[in-house]
XYZ file of C-alpha atoms in Angstrom:
752
model
C 151.503 45.603 72.719
C 150.825 43.558 69.561
C 149.252 45.008 66.425
C 146.009 43.136 67.151
C 145.912 44.510 70.704
C 146.487 48.041 69.402
C 143.669 47.624 66.890
C 141.345 46.292 69.580
C 142.219 49.182 71.911
C 141.625 51.704 69.138
C 138.285 50.146 68.243
C 137.239 50.036 71.904
C 138.236 53.676 72.397
C 136.217 54.831 69.399
C 133.264 52.763 70.593
C 133.461 54.323 74.072
C 133.747 57.803 72.575
C 130.648 57.199 70.431
C 128.772 55.906 73.481
C 129.602 59.030 75.489
C 128.515 61.234 72.593
C 125.214 59.387 72.320
C 124.774 59.727 76.082
C 124.780 63.507 75.798
C 128.458 64.153 76.507
C 129.466 65.335 73.053
C 131.624 68.443 72.869
C 128.868 70.614 71.288
C 126.511 69.806 74.183
C 129.166 70.508 76.804
C 129.965 73.798 75.037
C 126.262 74.639 75.093
C 126.162 74.457 78.890
C 129.503 76.215 79.264
C 128.299 79.135 77.150
C 124.989 79.287 78.988
C 126.707 79.509 82.362
C 129.171 82.111 81.113
C 126.265 84.194 79.797
C 124.515 84.110 83.166
C 127.719 85.078 84.920
C 128.166 88.001 82.517
C 124.644 89.269 83.225
C 125.135 89.015 86.973
C 128.462 90.818 86.674
C 126.835 93.697 84.778
C 123.950 94.136 87.229
C 126.213 93.745 90.261
C 128.619 96.317 88.861
C 125.841 98.837 88.266
C 124.270 98.498 91.711
C 127.574 98.008 93.569
C 126.615 94.738 95.246
C 128.262 91.342 95.532
C 128.710 89.472 92.246
C 127.572 85.828 92.118
C 129.249 83.524 89.595
C 128.526 79.856 89.070
C 131.679 77.709 89.145
C 132.592 74.031 89.358
C 131.014 71.182 87.393
C 127.999 73.209 86.263
C 130.246 75.854 84.710
C 132.419 73.160 83.139
C 129.412 71.718 81.291
C 128.931 68.619 83.484
C 125.621 69.732 84.938
C 124.577 66.195 85.924
C 127.784 65.086 87.643
C 127.680 66.898 90.965
C 124.736 67.143 93.316
C 126.024 70.499 94.578
C 125.834 73.841 92.841
C 128.939 75.902 93.587
C 128.579 79.672 93.519
C 131.454 82.077 94.065
C 130.387 85.361 95.636
C 132.825 88.133 94.745
C 132.901 90.724 97.493
C 132.531 94.326 96.277
C 134.611 97.244 97.515
C 137.515 95.121 98.745
C 140.802 95.778 96.969
C 143.844 93.518 97.102
C 147.246 94.507 95.742
C 150.556 92.699 95.478
C 152.733 92.980 98.555
C 155.522 94.457 96.421
C 153.391 97.386 95.280
C 153.427 99.966 98.081
C 152.174 102.623 98.462
C 149.057 102.734 96.272
C 146.247 105.161 95.632
C 143.262 104.918 97.948
C 139.968 105.281 96.113
C 136.348 104.834 97.084
C 136.457 101.155 98.032
C 135.709 100.202 101.628
C 138.742 98.017 102.308
C 142.336 98.196 101.057
C 144.632 95.271 101.764
C 148.064 94.070 100.753
C 148.495 90.402 99.925
C 151.331 88.734 101.820
C 152.052 85.124 100.758
C 152.531 82.713 103.650
C 155.808 80.969 102.819
C 155.195 78.256 105.410
C 151.917 77.350 103.719
C 152.241 77.768 99.938
C 149.046 78.792 98.195
C 147.778 80.783 101.173
C 148.139 84.475 101.944
C 147.465 86.969 104.679
C 145.835 90.332 104.037
C 147.336 93.268 105.891
C 144.824 96.094 106.191
C 145.711 99.591 104.995
C 142.278 101.182 105.311
C 138.895 99.831 106.308
C 135.333 101.101 106.696
C 134.158 99.532 109.948
C 130.532 100.293 109.136
C 130.684 97.053 107.143
C 130.949 95.027 110.320
C 128.126 93.694 112.432
C 130.204 93.476 115.588
C 133.402 94.910 117.076
C 136.497 95.206 114.907
C 138.401 92.657 117.015
C 136.160 89.914 115.671
C 137.352 90.539 112.110
C 140.770 92.168 112.562
C 143.862 90.694 114.223
C 146.764 92.921 115.258
C 150.106 91.138 115.166
C 152.241 92.344 118.080
C 155.427 91.285 116.273
C 155.114 93.347 113.095
C 152.428 95.761 114.305
C 150.214 95.088 111.274
C 146.458 94.565 111.208
C 145.320 91.427 109.368
C 141.876 90.762 107.935
C 140.387 87.515 109.248
C 138.606 85.259 106.784
C 135.474 85.223 108.976
C 134.698 88.640 107.484
C 132.509 86.659 105.071
C 129.878 86.738 107.822
C 129.411 90.453 107.114
C 128.627 90.048 103.435
C 124.923 90.740 103.166
C 124.188 88.089 100.523
C 123.881 85.653 103.445
C 120.588 87.342 104.334
C 119.152 85.762 101.155
C 119.947 82.270 102.411
C 117.658 80.120 104.554
C 118.287 80.009 108.290
C 119.306 76.344 108.139
C 122.805 76.756 106.727
C 126.131 75.238 107.668
C 129.678 76.469 107.073
C 132.172 74.095 105.430
C 135.560 75.727 104.919
C 134.933 78.828 102.826
C 131.384 77.799 101.900
C 127.907 78.415 103.207
C 126.093 75.181 102.406
C 122.324 74.847 102.381
C 119.516 72.733 100.987
C 117.483 74.570 98.335
C 114.089 75.943 99.324
C 111.453 77.430 97.017
C 112.616 80.988 97.714
C 116.269 80.049 97.326
C 115.586 78.386 93.973
C 114.003 81.628 92.775
C 117.057 83.538 93.985
C 119.369 80.987 92.413
C 117.718 81.414 89.029
C 119.461 84.757 88.943
C 122.686 82.792 88.904
C 122.160 79.845 86.599
C 119.573 77.917 84.613
C 118.471 74.613 86.087
C 117.309 71.472 84.387
C 114.405 70.138 86.420
C 115.821 66.617 86.240
C 119.173 67.703 87.625
C 118.263 70.289 90.240
C 121.144 70.568 92.714
C 120.643 68.992 96.140
C 122.829 71.574 97.868
C 124.001 75.095 97.221
C 127.533 76.022 98.254
C 128.188 79.769 98.396
C 131.872 80.707 98.681
C 133.019 84.271 99.364
C 136.064 85.576 97.562
C 138.029 88.750 96.922
C 139.249 89.094 93.353
C 142.421 90.697 92.056
C 143.359 91.358 88.433
C 147.067 90.945 89.179
C 148.815 87.613 88.755
C 150.058 86.344 92.157
C 153.778 86.113 92.796
C 153.393 82.540 94.112
C 152.304 81.424 90.632
C 155.087 83.193 88.727
C 156.648 79.844 87.756
C 153.474 78.834 85.896
C 153.895 81.693 83.399
C 157.272 80.413 82.171
C 156.878 76.699 82.885
C 158.493 74.326 80.357
C 155.805 72.021 78.999
C 156.249 68.896 76.872
C 153.036 69.640 75.014
C 151.880 72.951 73.620
C 149.074 73.167 76.159
C 148.028 75.638 77.278
C 148.969 77.670 74.225
C 150.942 80.900 74.540
C 147.828 82.880 73.652
C 145.783 81.107 76.327
C 148.518 81.648 78.934
C 148.504 85.387 78.212
C 144.721 85.475 78.485
C 144.774 83.576 81.773
C 147.385 85.860 83.331
C 145.107 88.839 82.667
C 142.231 87.198 84.570
C 144.091 87.433 87.881
C 143.081 85.300 90.834
C 140.701 85.017 93.785
C 141.342 84.873 97.511
C 138.789 82.500 99.051
C 137.960 82.941 102.721
C 139.521 79.766 104.116
C 142.867 78.960 105.695
C 145.123 75.926 105.617
C 143.968 73.025 107.777
C 147.598 72.495 108.734
C 148.159 76.021 110.023
C 147.703 77.450 113.506
C 146.862 80.778 111.877
C 144.168 79.444 109.567
C 141.725 82.203 110.560
C 144.134 84.784 109.102
C 144.770 82.943 105.836
C 143.090 83.246 102.453
C 143.424 80.512 99.830
C 144.746 81.581 96.434
C 142.325 80.277 93.783
C 142.164 80.459 89.987
C 138.500 79.922 89.090
C 138.452 81.923 85.862
C 141.816 80.540 84.708
C 140.656 76.961 85.267
C 137.391 77.616 83.445
C 139.244 79.003 80.421
C 141.441 75.902 80.315
C 138.422 73.596 80.563
C 136.808 75.473 77.674
C 139.938 74.865 75.558
C 139.690 71.050 75.782
C 138.887 68.893 72.782
C 136.228 66.186 72.912
C 138.520 63.339 73.991
C 140.046 65.457 76.745
C 136.542 66.384 77.903
C 135.504 62.713 77.878
C 138.586 61.829 79.882
C 137.821 64.449 82.536
C 134.230 63.207 82.677
C 135.404 59.619 83.269
C 137.814 60.767 85.983
C 135.001 62.552 87.799
C 132.833 59.445 87.503
C 135.679 57.381 88.982
C 135.829 59.746 91.935
C 132.064 59.719 92.509
C 131.343 56.015 91.972
C 134.510 54.242 93.103
C 136.683 56.434 95.304
C 134.155 58.332 97.407
C 133.694 55.556 99.975
C 137.425 54.788 100.087
C 139.157 58.161 100.031
C 136.258 60.341 101.171
C 136.857 64.046 100.631
C 140.576 63.506 100.079
C 139.830 62.786 96.408
C 137.510 65.445 94.973
C 136.381 66.718 91.588
C 139.072 69.353 91.950
C 141.643 66.579 92.486
C 140.640 65.038 89.170
C 140.763 68.386 87.406
C 144.280 68.992 88.721
C 145.429 65.548 87.563
C 143.908 66.220 84.156
C 145.726 69.550 83.796
C 149.076 68.000 84.736
C 148.563 65.168 82.239
C 147.633 67.615 79.489
C 150.994 69.327 79.933
C 152.800 66.029 79.354
C 151.020 64.721 76.256
C 150.532 66.544 72.963
C 147.183 66.854 71.206
C 147.969 63.809 69.030
C 147.665 61.641 72.140
C 144.197 62.959 73.026
C 142.186 61.416 70.186
C 138.967 59.311 70.129
C 140.933 56.262 68.977
C 143.071 56.525 72.132
C 140.430 57.448 74.743
C 140.852 54.326 76.892
C 144.623 54.773 76.970
C 144.195 58.491 77.818
C 141.913 57.701 80.729
C 144.180 55.061 82.238
C 147.207 57.300 81.776
C 145.446 59.848 84.003
C 144.464 57.159 86.522
C 148.075 55.950 86.718
C 149.184 59.540 87.284
C 146.646 59.839 90.113
C 147.982 56.622 91.650
C 151.531 57.983 91.616
C 150.391 61.119 93.470
C 148.509 59.009 96.028
C 151.578 56.798 96.461
C 153.730 59.870 97.201
C 151.055 61.472 99.362
C 151.628 64.698 97.472
C 149.418 66.231 94.778
C 150.920 69.514 93.567
C 148.525 72.356 92.939
C 148.552 73.032 89.202
C 149.409 76.730 89.518
C 151.381 76.651 92.777
C 153.161 73.255 92.765
C 154.670 73.809 96.220
C 151.197 73.449 97.713
C 150.098 69.887 98.476
C 146.382 69.429 97.808
C 146.368 66.361 100.063
C 146.000 67.295 103.737
C 148.388 65.099 105.714
C 146.324 64.823 108.898
C 143.217 63.871 106.873
C 144.742 61.715 104.131
C 146.098 59.237 106.653
C 148.472 56.423 105.739
C 145.619 53.926 106.109
C 143.334 55.806 103.678
C 146.284 56.429 101.388
C 147.154 52.710 101.268
C 143.558 51.630 100.596
C 143.202 54.217 97.831
C 146.482 53.174 96.204
C 145.551 49.484 96.332
C 142.167 50.167 94.781
C 143.724 52.175 91.948
C 146.291 49.422 91.326
C 143.485 46.885 90.945
C 141.542 49.264 88.736
C 144.555 49.683 86.440
C 145.175 45.926 86.204
C 141.615 45.135 85.099
C 140.988 47.913 82.609
C 138.116 46.255 80.775
C 136.019 45.848 83.920
C 137.050 49.307 85.125
C 135.126 51.101 82.380
C 132.035 48.969 83.050
C 132.317 49.778 86.742
C 132.024 53.535 86.260
C 129.627 53.191 83.286
C 127.344 50.248 84.228
C 125.114 50.713 81.166
C 128.055 50.596 78.753
C 128.555 47.338 76.828
C 131.650 47.215 74.647
C 130.253 44.629 72.232
C 126.944 46.421 71.670
C 126.495 48.000 68.255
C 125.903 51.739 68.279
C 123.431 52.346 65.472
C 122.903 55.650 63.660
C 125.238 57.473 66.013
C 125.192 60.791 64.085
C 121.373 60.790 64.060
C 121.082 60.090 67.795
C 123.770 62.678 68.548
C 121.728 65.193 66.552
C 118.625 64.380 68.584
C 120.553 64.671 71.852
C 121.976 68.009 70.784
C 118.555 69.363 69.754
C 117.045 68.152 73.040
C 119.759 69.793 75.154
C 119.567 72.969 73.088
C 115.791 73.157 73.621
C 116.198 72.642 77.367
C 118.861 75.299 77.438
C 116.580 77.721 75.598
C 113.731 76.986 77.990
C 115.632 77.553 81.197
C 117.442 80.586 79.834
C 114.080 82.113 78.951
C 112.636 81.261 82.340
C 115.598 82.604 84.284
C 115.309 85.846 82.302
C 111.624 86.062 83.137
C 112.152 85.717 86.879
C 113.817 89.111 86.697
C 114.846 89.399 90.352
C 118.324 90.533 89.313
C 116.942 93.357 87.167
C 114.532 94.370 89.938
C 117.605 95.238 92.007
C 118.160 98.222 89.726
C 115.335 99.849 91.678
C 116.765 101.313 94.860
C 114.446 103.537 96.858
C 112.275 106.227 95.290
C 114.789 108.388 93.409
C 113.487 108.085 89.839
C 116.462 109.859 88.255
C 118.910 107.580 90.073
C 117.046 104.411 89.069
C 116.748 105.617 85.480
C 120.498 106.234 85.359
C 121.115 102.683 86.576
C 118.782 101.252 83.934
C 120.438 103.300 81.202
C 123.898 102.106 82.250
C 122.660 98.511 82.296
C 121.135 98.911 78.836
C 124.481 100.089 77.451
C 126.402 97.210 79.012
C 123.939 94.523 77.938
C 124.895 95.142 74.301
C 127.901 92.844 74.827
C 125.826 89.940 76.184
C 124.595 87.017 74.129
C 120.793 86.479 73.982
C 120.421 90.001 75.338
C 117.278 90.986 73.406
C 114.637 89.794 75.954
C 116.549 91.430 78.808
C 116.837 94.665 76.852
C 113.061 94.741 76.334
C 112.534 94.348 80.070
C 114.946 97.184 80.895
C 113.359 99.359 78.194
C 109.998 98.777 79.854
C 111.436 99.881 83.198
C 112.777 103.023 81.534
C 109.435 103.708 79.848
C 107.581 103.632 83.179
C 110.283 105.762 84.818
C 110.100 108.311 82.006
C 106.337 108.473 82.452
C 106.793 109.147 86.170
C 109.150 112.007 85.298
C 106.657 113.212 82.706
C 103.855 113.307 85.319
C 105.866 115.781 87.378
C 106.255 118.237 84.510
C 103.962 121.224 84.149
C 103.978 121.135 80.356
C 102.859 117.584 79.608
C 101.899 118.054 75.965
C 105.097 117.620 73.978
C 108.122 117.194 76.207
C 111.334 115.211 75.878
C 110.258 112.847 78.657
C 106.947 112.161 76.854
C 108.774 111.307 73.642
C 111.176 108.993 75.463
C 108.352 107.403 77.427
C 106.422 106.707 74.210
C 109.507 105.343 72.468
C 110.448 102.940 75.271
C 106.871 101.692 75.571
C 106.790 100.824 71.861
C 110.194 99.110 72.005
C 109.241 96.935 74.984
C 105.647 96.081 74.008
C 106.567 92.779 72.339
C 108.661 91.470 75.227
C 105.906 89.127 76.459
C 102.108 88.777 76.554
C 101.399 90.193 80.010
C 104.159 91.772 82.119
C 105.401 94.502 79.783
C 102.029 95.173 78.058
C 100.059 95.523 81.304
C 102.686 97.819 82.804
C 102.314 99.914 79.643
C 98.506 99.816 79.971
C 98.826 100.998 83.584
C 100.679 104.109 82.422
C 98.278 104.648 79.515
C 95.283 104.451 81.866
C 96.800 107.104 84.092
C 97.895 109.198 81.093
C 94.568 109.083 79.270
C 95.799 107.155 76.220
C 92.305 105.798 75.722
C 92.135 103.405 72.761
C 95.643 101.933 72.954
C 95.136 101.245 76.648
C 91.933 99.248 76.126
C 93.387 97.344 73.168
C 96.330 96.179 75.282
C 94.099 95.153 78.183
C 91.680 93.206 75.994
C 94.439 91.137 74.449
C 94.547 89.537 77.893
C 90.922 89.724 79.076
C 89.141 88.772 75.840
C 90.077 85.165 76.574
C 88.489 83.153 79.371
C 91.818 83.204 81.204
C 92.476 79.474 80.793
C 95.990 80.181 79.530
C 96.899 81.907 82.783
C 95.624 79.182 85.113
C 99.009 77.533 84.692
C 102.235 79.353 85.350
C 104.439 79.984 82.365
C 107.048 77.619 83.775
C 104.529 74.777 84.159
C 103.280 75.204 80.599
C 106.847 75.396 79.290
C 107.777 72.134 80.977
C 104.713 70.369 79.572
C 105.334 71.700 76.073
C 109.010 70.756 76.209
C 108.169 67.235 77.394
C 105.697 66.795 74.537
C 108.115 68.165 71.933
C 111.039 66.025 73.098
C 108.861 62.916 73.143
C 107.817 63.620 69.557
C 111.429 64.328 68.620
C 112.656 60.928 69.828
C 109.704 59.174 68.232
C 111.365 60.202 64.963
C 108.564 62.583 64.067
C 111.161 64.788 62.362
C 112.778 63.441 59.213
C 116.563 63.087 58.984
C 116.587 66.004 56.541
C 114.566 68.171 58.945
C 116.991 67.354 61.759
C 119.832 68.510 59.519
C 117.927 71.756 58.874
C 117.311 72.005 62.621
C 120.979 71.708 63.585
C 121.952 74.036 60.731
C 119.735 76.796 62.145
C 121.136 76.185 65.627
C 124.773 76.241 64.498
C 124.638 78.848 61.718
C 122.006 81.213 63.109
C 121.395 80.788 66.827
C 124.951 80.175 68.022
C 126.315 82.823 65.639
C 123.846 85.706 66.002
C 122.645 84.669 69.483
C 119.264 86.324 69.061
C 116.259 84.121 69.992
C 113.860 86.209 67.890
C 116.037 85.822 64.801
C 116.295 82.075 65.412
C 112.509 81.755 65.646
C 112.143 83.761 62.440
C 114.325 81.211 60.605
C 112.153 78.354 61.873
C 109.019 80.247 60.812
C 110.345 80.582 57.257
C 110.926 76.825 57.038
C 107.507 76.081 58.551
C 105.953 78.226 55.821
C 107.567 75.838 53.339
C 105.810 72.882 54.965
C 108.523 71.572 57.295
C 107.506 70.330 60.742
C 109.848 70.995 63.654
C 109.078 69.474 67.028
C 110.422 71.946 69.523
C 109.075 74.948 67.647
C 106.141 75.247 70.091
C 108.601 75.310 72.992
C 110.605 78.121 71.383
C 107.516 80.212 70.654
C 106.207 79.772 74.193
C 109.629 80.501 75.679
C 110.358 83.717 73.801
C 107.349 85.163 71.926
C 104.223 83.944 73.739
C 105.572 84.027 77.267
C 103.401 85.395 80.049
C 104.271 86.349 83.604
C 102.891 88.018 86.684
C 102.842 91.813 86.450
C 105.459 93.290 88.767
C 105.848 96.798 90.165
C 108.412 98.370 92.467
C 107.791 100.947 95.249
C 109.236 103.768 93.113
C 106.405 103.140 90.627
C 103.713 103.601 93.269
C 102.349 106.917 91.842
C 101.208 105.253 88.623
C 99.463 102.281 90.245
C 95.666 102.103 90.550
C 94.595 102.573 94.166
C 93.777 98.898 94.974
C 97.118 97.740 93.506
C 98.954 100.508 95.360
C 97.374 99.361 98.629
C 98.654 95.817 98.056
C 102.167 97.228 97.681
C 101.938 99.590 100.665
C 100.426 97.070 103.078
C 103.919 95.672 103.720
C 106.681 98.270 103.619
C 109.341 95.552 103.554
C 108.311 94.535 100.019
C 110.896 95.388 97.381
C 108.402 94.589 94.634
C 104.924 93.154 94.214
C 103.556 90.849 91.526
C 99.944 90.435 90.417
C 98.307 87.570 88.556
C 98.136 88.806 84.927
C 94.480 87.963 84.244
C 93.184 89.366 87.537
C 95.238 92.545 87.195
C 94.084 92.996 83.581
C 90.451 92.690 84.728
C 91.063 95.414 87.317
C 92.500 97.694 84.633
C 89.568 96.990 82.318
C 87.016 97.826 85.025
C 88.838 101.051 85.899
C 88.997 101.959 82.207
C 85.189 101.604 81.944
C 84.800 103.614 85.142
C 87.072 106.385 83.884
C 85.448 106.713 80.479
C 81.827 106.300 81.609
C 80.987 102.985 79.985
C 77.539 101.508 80.549
C 77.061 99.348 83.628
C 76.736 96.193 81.541
C 80.411 96.503 80.549
C 81.464 96.725 84.188
C 79.182 93.869 85.207
C 80.746 91.702 82.509
C 84.198 92.340 83.983
C 82.963 91.507 87.496
C 81.435 88.272 86.197
C 84.820 87.300 84.744
C 86.413 88.153 88.090
C 83.941 85.927 89.933
C 84.256 83.017 87.517
C 88.023 83.142 87.684
C 88.514 83.260 91.456
C 85.835 80.578 91.885
C 87.003 78.064 89.273
C 90.769 78.577 88.975
C 91.699 75.996 91.597
C 95.365 75.914 90.586
C 95.888 79.603 91.390
C 97.418 80.124 94.865
C 95.019 81.381 97.525
C 97.130 84.500 98.019
C 96.527 85.532 94.397
C 92.811 84.752 94.618
C 92.674 86.850 97.767
C 94.191 89.829 95.944
C 91.683 89.298 93.118
C 88.826 89.447 95.632
C 90.282 92.647 97.076
C 90.258 94.098 93.558
C 86.615 93.040 93.217
C 85.741 94.656 96.546
C 87.207 97.933 95.328
C 85.251 97.706 92.071
C 81.992 97.010 93.937
C 82.683 99.954 96.233
C 82.933 102.194 93.159
C 79.517 100.801 92.193
C 78.252 101.783 95.686
C 77.472 98.119 96.353
C 78.860 97.816 99.880
C 77.191 94.467 100.515
C 78.972 92.656 97.668
C 82.187 94.513 98.495
C 81.950 93.239 102.075
C 81.373 89.668 100.930
C 84.478 89.820 98.738
C 86.543 91.053 101.674
C 85.335 88.229 103.911
C 86.139 85.651 101.229
C 89.549 87.236 100.731
C 90.355 87.081 104.414
C 89.290 83.452 104.638
C 91.618 82.553 101.784
C 94.533 84.530 103.210
C 93.893 85.163 106.936
C 96.773 87.485 107.798
C 96.939 91.057 109.043
C 98.916 92.061 105.962
C 95.914 91.275 103.812
C 94.404 94.520 102.505
C 90.956 93.049 103.241
C 91.660 93.172 106.969
C 92.453 96.873 106.881
C 89.566 97.628 104.552
C 87.209 96.199 107.152
C 89.030 97.872 110.007
C 89.102 101.383 108.603
C 85.870 101.345 106.598
C 84.115 99.784 109.598
C 82.125 97.315 107.579
C 79.754 95.417 109.806
C 80.443 91.885 108.761
C 78.798 89.113 110.669
C 81.305 86.668 112.069
C 84.376 88.736 111.201
C 85.580 88.551 114.800
C 85.776 84.775 114.549
C 88.158 84.938 111.598
C 91.587 83.628 112.471
C 94.155 86.376 112.025
C 97.809 85.912 112.513
C 100.968 87.623 111.404
C 102.949 86.093 108.578
C 106.362 85.062 109.768
């Protein structure tokens, strides 16, 4: 290559690198998504460990920071209470886990193992043991079949319309599944996954014997570093519930996988290496999908990337050499296709191409396409990046990269805040009615959350749980004046009061109303009810999305000055990403706003973390503290694990009951009922189910006023809005024997 050609290649590589950075694929943005996913996985691991359930962990492109590359969201479900040990380590101590197995590598099919069963609790199984256990007549051992994934109860959370592909349960997201999935990862509304793939796996902290060569492998480059290799070895491996497609014993085999190891290696990449992997995945999705089908996957490209990284030192992987780096990887892929053998990165004896699927015809077509792609390199880049023009000037690249980074950071803040607010994972800490047991779980969770980034909002939620639980314990005591439980209950209530505008405060007010804490109770309630309730006619998520859209639009209209953007990124890098405390980050922005600076995105942050509002949720164990009409809503369906009330309607109920308890004049109560009526009549965006509950609350309030006629009308309206037998209004009319004209004509049916 001539000097001029080298210069042109270097200039083109830098130009392409700048384009990718401006397109939102800079290393800081990728790191942002990687860290966010790791944080969510850490939280799920803590909660799952405390409650002893399966542990979900997001893996694949989302975890790698390429949230917009794949249409599928891959989630690994780690099975609890299954222990796997190396086949060389016998015997071993049996502890409290339900299943003990010994891993036995299948030498005929490298990268796959069998699990011989030492002990097993058959209460785990839905059907007979023969469905999940195979007894080999030759060696007399019992082997665990990989269809045992059917018994893992997380599948009950999935919709009925699911399909099984290899080790995965695949399904299209529904509204309920999206709520469940928010426990696992934050979603950008623009890039919501089209499918969810849930893969069951059994983890082991040992390093598998089949991958022993990887630990001492001679590498041309210094990647991965010795320190990273040591770290990876300590992460162990996973056995995924799928066998080799080329084996007659596939139902007995488990695939050896290295999810955590691969993620750590991805997180060690520099920007050029990350760009190269991104381009490889684009090549697979745009060019090779229709030719090679599922024979070339994202995992194929990741494997090729890892093997190339071992060959070339870090000096090769630079922005000025990006084009050369990419085509080096493509040429390596072509050589593997030509041989029909792609070695697994950790277990090179295993061929990732399946011979009976990657037929000679598909192999030839794929090789020919890659040869043509390599010959016409200039057009190749344009093919996978249609909007990229090599001769186009990239103006103000640092400024645009700053804006992209701020935008992605704001989105990340928003969806992290929202996923925290959903709270379904934390609700799982409540198990039954044993207050002491639940409190112990919450306390253990609180201790473990201290290691998690952005933990402060979660801690406030757990502290609120513990405050309510302490009050329940306090209610059972004979001496209720100055006890340890009262002091703890008061302390936790104060600590959690600022967690949001509605959920935590109204749970506190519920306890205060029952406890007779008169003035503080009313003050909390009126912070919600003194408004006309307009704020709560939109869900918090809807308002967040609107605010974010407005802030980002202003941001890209250059409403911030260059200097303010520098201040912005400084706070993000030096405060938020260091201290990882959203309240501290907001405080830094507030100080600069006091000096006259304008930051678009500030409103989003405030709404996400300090002025957030949610439905008010209670669990069955908290039933004793609930007002009677709220308790009835919870008890009407004994399958409910928790119940949530619209914040404004529930606050109005508390305010009415406060006036009733403390003998306020009727005008005060009538004012509350007027607000009730105005809200359920005009708030068209509120779901009918929530309006129906509000009308049930009104009926109860009117019954306290001895106004049975208005109470009856509210019940009829409630039943018309939500005509099911599990509506409290139905049972009110049934048991109270209200004579309501036309009630027999109401259509009642059971909710499926």
